[in-house]
XYZ file of C-alpha atoms in Angstrom:
465
model
C 3.710 11.059 -23.547
C 0.578 12.357 -21.814
C -0.255 10.108 -18.430
C -3.738 10.475 -16.621
C -4.996 9.188 -12.891
C -8.275 7.333 -13.751
C -10.493 5.370 -11.274
C -11.257 1.781 -11.641
C -15.023 1.025 -9.479
C -17.242 -1.359 -11.577
C -19.973 0.235 -11.236
C -19.006 2.788 -13.852
C -19.610 0.867 -16.495
C -23.492 0.744 -17.388
C -23.892 -2.879 -17.826
C -22.543 -3.125 -14.536
C -24.089 0.229 -12.456
C -27.776 -0.554 -14.230
C -28.350 3.590 -13.375
C -25.941 3.611 -10.548
C -23.118 4.996 -12.284
C -25.458 8.010 -12.953
C -24.619 9.281 -9.624
C -20.986 9.550 -10.968
C -21.889 11.858 -13.736
C -19.219 14.195 -13.510
C -16.520 11.268 -13.650
C -18.319 10.169 -16.473
C -17.900 13.385 -17.827
C -14.613 13.618 -17.199
C -13.889 10.344 -18.769
C -15.288 11.648 -22.201
C -13.184 14.358 -22.044
C -9.707 12.537 -21.327
C -10.530 9.525 -24.028
C -11.223 12.679 -26.682
C -7.988 13.242 -25.684
C -6.249 10.220 -25.967
C -8.256 9.741 -29.691
C -6.550 12.416 -31.029
C -2.969 11.501 -28.889
C -3.369 8.214 -30.372
C -0.669 6.153 -28.607
C 1.322 3.476 -30.016
C 1.422 2.025 -26.699
C -0.282 2.402 -23.213
C 0.945 1.263 -19.754
C -1.258 0.219 -17.269
C 0.051 0.615 -14.070
C -2.976 -1.402 -12.118
C -3.523 -2.085 -8.031
C -5.303 -4.930 -8.354
C -2.585 -6.721 -10.777
C -0.187 -9.151 -8.855
C 1.276 -7.165 -5.952
C 4.456 -8.459 -4.097
C 6.296 -6.649 -1.299
C 9.519 -5.743 -3.454
C 8.936 -6.995 -7.110
C 6.973 -5.375 -9.387
C 4.243 -7.497 -11.573
C 4.931 -7.445 -15.385
C 3.201 -8.984 -17.419
C 4.793 -10.831 -20.091
C 1.838 -13.186 -21.905
C 1.980 -12.111 -25.889
C -1.754 -11.512 -25.576
C -3.194 -10.250 -22.663
C -7.211 -10.875 -21.892
C -9.701 -9.584 -19.398
C -13.552 -9.543 -19.591
C -16.470 -8.134 -17.408
C -17.947 -12.214 -16.301
C -17.255 -11.864 -13.095
C -19.376 -8.883 -12.509
C -22.180 -10.741 -14.392
C -21.756 -9.509 -17.665
C -21.608 -11.399 -21.088
C -19.606 -10.629 -24.167
C -18.011 -7.656 -22.812
C -14.059 -8.663 -23.453
C -10.719 -7.560 -23.661
C -8.189 -8.355 -25.724
C -4.593 -6.822 -26.209
C -1.137 -7.457 -27.693
C 1.728 -7.002 -25.786
C 4.998 -5.689 -26.972
C 7.241 -7.876 -25.937
C 10.348 -6.168 -26.776
C 9.518 -3.252 -24.411
C 8.492 -5.498 -21.653
C 11.878 -7.604 -21.870
C 14.216 -3.818 -21.874
C 11.869 -3.104 -19.140
C 13.068 -5.924 -17.198
C 16.915 -6.079 -18.472
C 16.707 -2.612 -17.329
C 15.075 -2.783 -13.989
C 17.799 -5.426 -13.290
C 20.406 -3.416 -13.980
C 19.044 -0.616 -11.901
C 18.901 -3.036 -8.599
C 14.937 -3.105 -8.773
C 13.144 -6.648 -9.075
C 10.487 -7.406 -11.723
C 8.655 -10.907 -11.805
C 6.981 -12.544 -14.422
C 3.820 -15.167 -13.014
C 4.352 -18.284 -14.869
C 1.566 -20.368 -15.387
C 3.204 -22.633 -12.591
C 2.813 -19.935 -10.252
C -0.801 -18.799 -11.384
C -1.788 -22.632 -10.498
C 0.142 -22.923 -7.475
C -0.460 -19.244 -5.880
C -3.859 -18.598 -7.544
C -2.580 -15.766 -9.194
C -3.176 -14.526 -12.529
C -2.218 -12.575 -15.481
C -5.627 -11.403 -16.838
C -6.629 -7.741 -16.856
C -7.852 -6.996 -13.628
C -10.724 -4.745 -12.781
C -7.669 -1.916 -12.325
C -7.178 -2.289 -15.761
C -10.450 -3.598 -17.692
C -12.571 -0.220 -16.313
C -9.901 2.587 -17.389
C -9.668 0.471 -20.603
C -13.415 0.426 -21.260
C -13.851 3.732 -21.869
C -10.323 4.346 -23.661
C -11.302 1.842 -26.496
C -14.587 2.945 -26.560
C -12.916 5.616 -29.037
C -9.736 4.154 -29.755
C -8.411 0.537 -29.907
C -5.213 0.954 -32.421
C -2.561 0.359 -29.379
C -0.539 -2.175 -27.549
C -0.445 -2.891 -23.837
C 2.217 -2.900 -21.254
C 0.501 -3.916 -17.869
C 1.929 -3.661 -14.767
C 2.143 -3.001 -11.278
C 3.763 -0.905 -8.238
C 5.298 -2.930 -5.231
C 5.105 -1.897 -1.807
C 8.517 -0.121 -1.978
C 9.417 3.577 -0.927
C 8.941 6.591 -3.370
C 12.727 6.622 -4.752
C 12.359 2.759 -6.196
C 8.785 3.969 -7.410
C 10.171 7.216 -9.212
C 12.929 5.155 -10.578
C 10.763 2.384 -11.969
C 8.611 4.715 -13.603
C 11.734 6.158 -15.046
C 12.680 2.670 -16.677
C 9.339 2.824 -18.367
C 10.143 5.902 -20.205
C 13.045 4.935 -20.876
C 11.779 1.429 -22.724
C 9.126 3.230 -24.381
C 11.563 5.537 -25.846
C 14.091 2.952 -27.243
C 11.435 1.633 -29.108
C 10.191 5.156 -30.643
C 6.792 4.521 -29.349
C 4.547 7.398 -28.660
C 3.242 6.290 -25.755
C 0.175 6.992 -23.061
C 0.822 5.993 -19.128
C -2.688 5.215 -16.873
C -2.104 5.556 -12.741
C -4.934 3.504 -12.231
C -5.849 4.022 -9.294
C -9.040 4.672 -6.460
C -8.327 7.883 -3.866
C -9.501 7.238 0.052
C -12.271 4.168 0.847
C -12.958 5.981 3.581
C -15.182 9.485 3.314
C -18.696 8.059 4.700
C -19.732 5.709 7.452
C -22.050 4.459 5.299
C -19.668 3.933 2.515
C -18.537 0.270 2.296
C -15.201 0.935 4.129
C -16.436 3.193 6.813
C -15.332 7.078 7.557
C -12.180 7.960 8.338
C -11.293 11.626 8.983
C -8.161 11.319 7.166
C -9.936 9.741 4.131
C -11.965 13.212 3.814
C -8.188 15.554 4.507
C -5.763 13.271 2.056
C -8.407 13.803 -0.901
C -8.130 16.994 -0.429
C -4.788 17.477 0.037
C -3.405 15.363 -3.611
C -6.627 16.990 -5.653
C -5.433 20.424 -4.299
C -1.604 19.426 -5.395
C -2.757 18.532 -8.530
C -4.990 21.445 -9.242
C -1.764 23.234 -8.690
C 0.479 21.362 -10.284
C 2.734 21.102 -7.556
C 3.837 17.699 -8.163
C 6.827 18.136 -5.344
C 4.320 18.530 -2.509
C 3.173 15.091 -3.229
C 5.813 13.829 -1.474
C 5.649 15.478 1.620
C 2.043 13.244 2.373
C 3.488 11.205 4.736
C 2.964 7.426 4.229
C 0.872 6.744 7.322
C -1.306 9.237 6.656
C -1.886 7.688 3.471
C -2.415 4.123 4.597
C -5.167 5.803 7.338
C -6.685 7.279 4.492
C -6.982 3.682 2.730
C -6.812 5.183 -1.004
C -4.845 2.695 -3.784
C -3.829 4.808 -6.283
C -0.948 7.160 -4.801
C 1.614 4.614 -5.436
C 0.061 4.492 -9.482
C 0.439 7.958 -9.539
C 4.416 8.178 -8.368
C 5.182 5.610 -10.749
C 3.598 7.790 -13.148
C 5.394 10.860 -11.944
C 9.130 8.712 -12.430
C 8.249 8.256 -16.184
C 8.013 12.113 -16.628
C 11.723 12.239 -14.664
C 13.518 15.429 -16.390
C 10.668 17.223 -17.471
C 7.815 19.869 -15.721
C 4.705 18.453 -14.936
C 1.733 20.246 -15.798
C -0.909 18.377 -13.961
C -5.063 19.125 -14.394
C -7.675 17.951 -12.278
C -10.979 17.345 -14.807
C -13.101 15.923 -11.827
C -13.264 14.389 -7.885
C -15.922 12.864 -6.207
C -17.129 10.487 -3.775
C -20.494 9.336 -4.143
C -20.642 5.664 -2.463
C -17.744 7.000 -0.493
C -14.957 6.548 -2.271
C -12.876 9.254 -4.403
C -12.874 8.986 -8.212
C -10.371 11.385 -9.277
C -9.664 11.834 -13.060
C -6.471 13.752 -13.917
C -3.958 14.611 -16.936
C -0.170 14.633 -16.623
C 1.484 16.882 -19.258
C 5.026 17.355 -20.250
C 6.613 20.759 -20.962
C 9.416 21.517 -20.864
C 12.618 20.367 -19.448
C 14.122 20.392 -15.825
C 16.239 19.049 -12.992
C 15.649 15.411 -11.693
C 13.134 15.355 -8.941
C 15.081 11.934 -7.567
C 17.341 13.885 -5.359
C 15.262 15.610 -3.588
C 12.417 12.938 -2.800
C 15.628 10.996 -1.588
C 16.046 14.157 0.618
C 12.275 14.493 1.621
C 12.729 10.696 3.043
C 15.854 11.522 4.787
C 14.392 14.512 6.483
C 10.911 12.465 7.311
C 13.068 9.714 9.210
C 15.617 11.963 10.795
C 12.266 13.731 12.474
C 10.947 10.976 13.372
C 14.435 9.236 15.183
C 14.830 13.082 16.573
C 10.734 12.392 17.801
C 11.385 8.389 19.181
C 10.724 7.871 23.197
C 12.734 5.598 25.300
C 10.421 2.902 24.711
C 10.470 3.203 20.680
C 14.805 3.895 21.082
C 14.728 0.966 22.440
C 13.158 -1.325 20.187
C 14.776 0.168 17.464
C 18.494 0.091 18.962
C 17.875 -4.071 20.228
C 17.150 -4.874 16.453
C 19.976 -2.757 15.149
C 22.321 -4.354 17.765
C 21.034 -7.909 16.870
C 21.726 -7.503 13.454
C 25.345 -6.092 13.073
C 25.884 -8.979 16.185
C 23.707 -11.354 15.814
C 23.137 -11.590 19.812
C 20.901 -9.376 22.239
C 21.790 -6.265 23.550
C 23.657 -7.448 26.388
C 23.767 -3.864 28.647
C 20.448 -1.541 29.479
C 20.700 1.390 28.055
C 21.246 4.588 30.705
C 18.136 6.126 29.008
C 15.473 3.313 29.786
C 13.221 5.165 33.214
C 12.914 3.112 36.526
C 8.962 2.340 35.309
C 10.836 0.358 32.696
C 12.946 -1.688 34.823
C 10.708 -1.922 37.930
C 7.258 -2.928 36.018
C 6.585 -6.205 33.542
C 4.189 -6.309 31.632
C 3.235 -8.293 27.725
C 4.079 -6.103 25.062
C 4.265 -5.613 21.424
C 6.582 -4.364 18.746
C 5.795 -3.738 15.087
C 7.650 -2.597 12.798
C 7.026 -0.759 9.475
C 8.736 0.334 6.192
C 7.721 2.812 4.037
C 4.384 2.913 5.530
C 3.861 -0.796 5.330
C 4.201 -3.685 7.862
C 7.519 -5.363 7.964
C 7.425 -7.514 11.388
C 4.675 -8.056 14.705
C 5.640 -10.068 17.497
C 4.560 -10.022 20.902
C 3.704 -10.955 24.419
C 0.073 -11.083 25.812
C 1.653 -11.987 29.323
C 5.771 -10.859 30.316
C 7.894 -13.499 30.068
C 11.307 -11.581 31.035
C 12.174 -9.548 34.136
C 10.863 -5.994 33.114
C 10.008 -4.440 30.623
C 12.497 -3.429 29.088
C 14.016 -6.607 28.857
C 10.434 -7.698 27.338
C 11.429 -5.160 24.420
C 14.647 -6.204 23.836
C 13.731 -9.302 23.442
C 10.115 -8.975 20.603
C 11.865 -5.828 18.640
C 14.471 -9.063 18.034
C 11.522 -11.061 17.464
C 9.792 -8.547 15.590
C 12.652 -8.678 12.758
C 13.566 -11.907 12.772
C 10.474 -14.317 13.757
C 7.650 -13.069 12.051
C 6.687 -15.944 9.901
C 4.933 -13.559 7.255
C 8.216 -12.126 6.588
C 12.130 -12.200 5.412
C 14.728 -11.183 8.350
C 15.482 -7.520 8.389
C 18.956 -6.808 7.136
C 21.147 -4.286 7.574
C 20.791 -2.349 4.723
C 16.768 -1.501 5.804
C 17.617 -0.250 8.994
C 17.527 3.396 8.244
C 14.330 3.038 7.165
C 12.446 1.069 9.552
C 10.425 2.788 11.982
C 8.952 1.470 15.479
C 6.154 0.898 17.313
C 5.699 -0.400 21.104
C 2.337 -1.686 22.955
C 2.214 -2.379 26.138
C -0.565 -4.582 27.543
C -2.830 -4.298 30.297
C -3.272 -7.576 32.382
C -6.616 -9.145 30.267
C -9.812 -9.364 31.921
C -12.872 -11.909 30.836
C -15.386 -10.391 28.840
C -19.340 -12.279 29.104
C -20.595 -9.597 26.414
C -19.937 -8.371 23.246
C -21.395 -5.014 24.465
C -17.950 -4.878 26.703
C -16.264 -4.335 23.529
C -14.833 -1.357 21.844
C -12.302 -1.622 18.826
C -10.811 1.695 19.213
C -10.389 0.624 22.811
C -10.059 -2.579 23.602
C -7.862 -5.109 21.944
C -9.221 -8.476 22.203
C -8.239 -12.333 23.010
C -10.039 -14.986 21.771
C -9.965 -18.936 22.674
C -11.161 -22.206 22.828
C -8.824 -25.084 23.377
C -5.116 -24.650 23.232
C -6.086 -22.333 19.703
C -5.306 -18.787 21.008
C -5.296 -15.613 18.816
C -5.133 -11.682 19.543
C -5.781 -8.704 17.804
C -4.916 -5.114 18.897
C -6.673 -2.220 19.278
C -7.032 0.294 17.152
C -6.139 -0.890 13.996
C -6.720 -0.147 10.237
C -9.555 -1.425 9.133
C -10.953 -2.832 12.068
C -14.292 -0.459 12.580
C -16.583 -3.082 14.755
C -16.442 -5.595 16.959
C -17.794 -8.403 14.709
C -14.487 -7.292 11.969
C -12.215 -7.821 15.300
C -13.500 -11.141 16.864
C -13.776 -12.691 12.873
C -9.908 -11.362 12.780
C -9.302 -12.566 15.751
C -10.814 -15.911 15.362
C -9.228 -16.589 12.236
C -5.658 -15.892 13.418
C -6.621 -18.971 16.119
C -8.264 -21.594 13.617
C -11.762 -21.259 15.302
C -14.778 -20.897 13.155
C -16.256 -17.922 14.520
C -20.001 -19.007 13.046
C -20.072 -22.304 14.442
C -17.987 -22.359 17.351
C -18.129 -21.144 20.803
C -15.106 -19.401 22.718
C -13.912 -17.416 25.049
C -12.840 -13.929 24.939
C -11.449 -11.151 26.860
C -10.472 -7.927 26.626
C -7.379 -5.874 27.118
C -5.967 -1.776 26.978
C -2.854 -0.809 25.227
C -0.745 2.270 26.135
C 0.893 2.884 22.253
C 4.305 4.466 21.738
C 4.661 5.221 18.183
């Protein structure tokens, strides 16, 4: 078995790029080398792990259509269509093995497609790599899947299951981890600039050049999140498919001409070795232990409040002795955010104080974030050891008469129109301009940003994380 990390910007395709693709010459040359290798290898089955197939929080999408199709019509290109036979026996075995291993695999039915606007057609995360592969080689069946927002252990195990299903059917297989690296490499790029973007890409490429696969699992989830990448989880599923084997990785190219990192890399099976699974679990445990050891009073109180409520179904009935005098005497609005594996798991807060002090405000809002955020299911006891908390203490909001008084990195905003109200905290990932900040806050409030007048207030936060 072999695997590749392949980027998926549609602009790489000449019919879409209209000359702009020439700015990615290193990527195009690397894809040429990779497709030559694939032609020589002649896989029976190609598995594409795409970040742009349906993505769920804890369910791996797996395409079960007998024939998987797609086209480039959306990008104004007619006549370029994709049509692959799906090996449903392998798909069924992946689903069955996943269930036996406690992982969830989801099939999308016609009804779900209509109800939620989800499509089983090939997405550009699959089509762009396949466009280059099929220029030279077409004689394969396709397995179309996606990662989900779970921890490294489950991503790895899903890769293991894919490998087992392929081997059961005796198929020569190729796995494509589709994904771009950081989307924040340039100020004038489509997503702006973040220093973590450049740092993340350099670190990941360096590790792949050295075949340091274990080192990939030392990268903090929050760090990769700030880098705004979309390929890291695809890679982790691919690595799981090599379980029990040494991996030699080779970087064919890396560049970011449009502010997004494109990396072409190969993964090749060498001699047998021990499973990485236990080491990944240990790294996760060590990471969370370090976080717990560095919690301040605000974070610790939020965590212990939610843990107590989950286990006893009542609010913490005492104030712990580590709570500071300030937390007992001052009042303020408080937001508590919960993350799991680098992803938001709940966030609830109060603009103005509703309790007699900050400590009790934290206790109430920590429980609310875990149980009453309508975007998420209630937190379970099994999750508690994996949760990470942020606590924001809000200043008293003040009215704004001009947007020149706003700064999305420094100030949060509150927008109001009658009884409608929306709030957005400051310094959020992906919110880089005042306009973006106000539009999101208005959307949360049900206010038409372009057509309605609204009042604006700003506030600062004291962030604990």
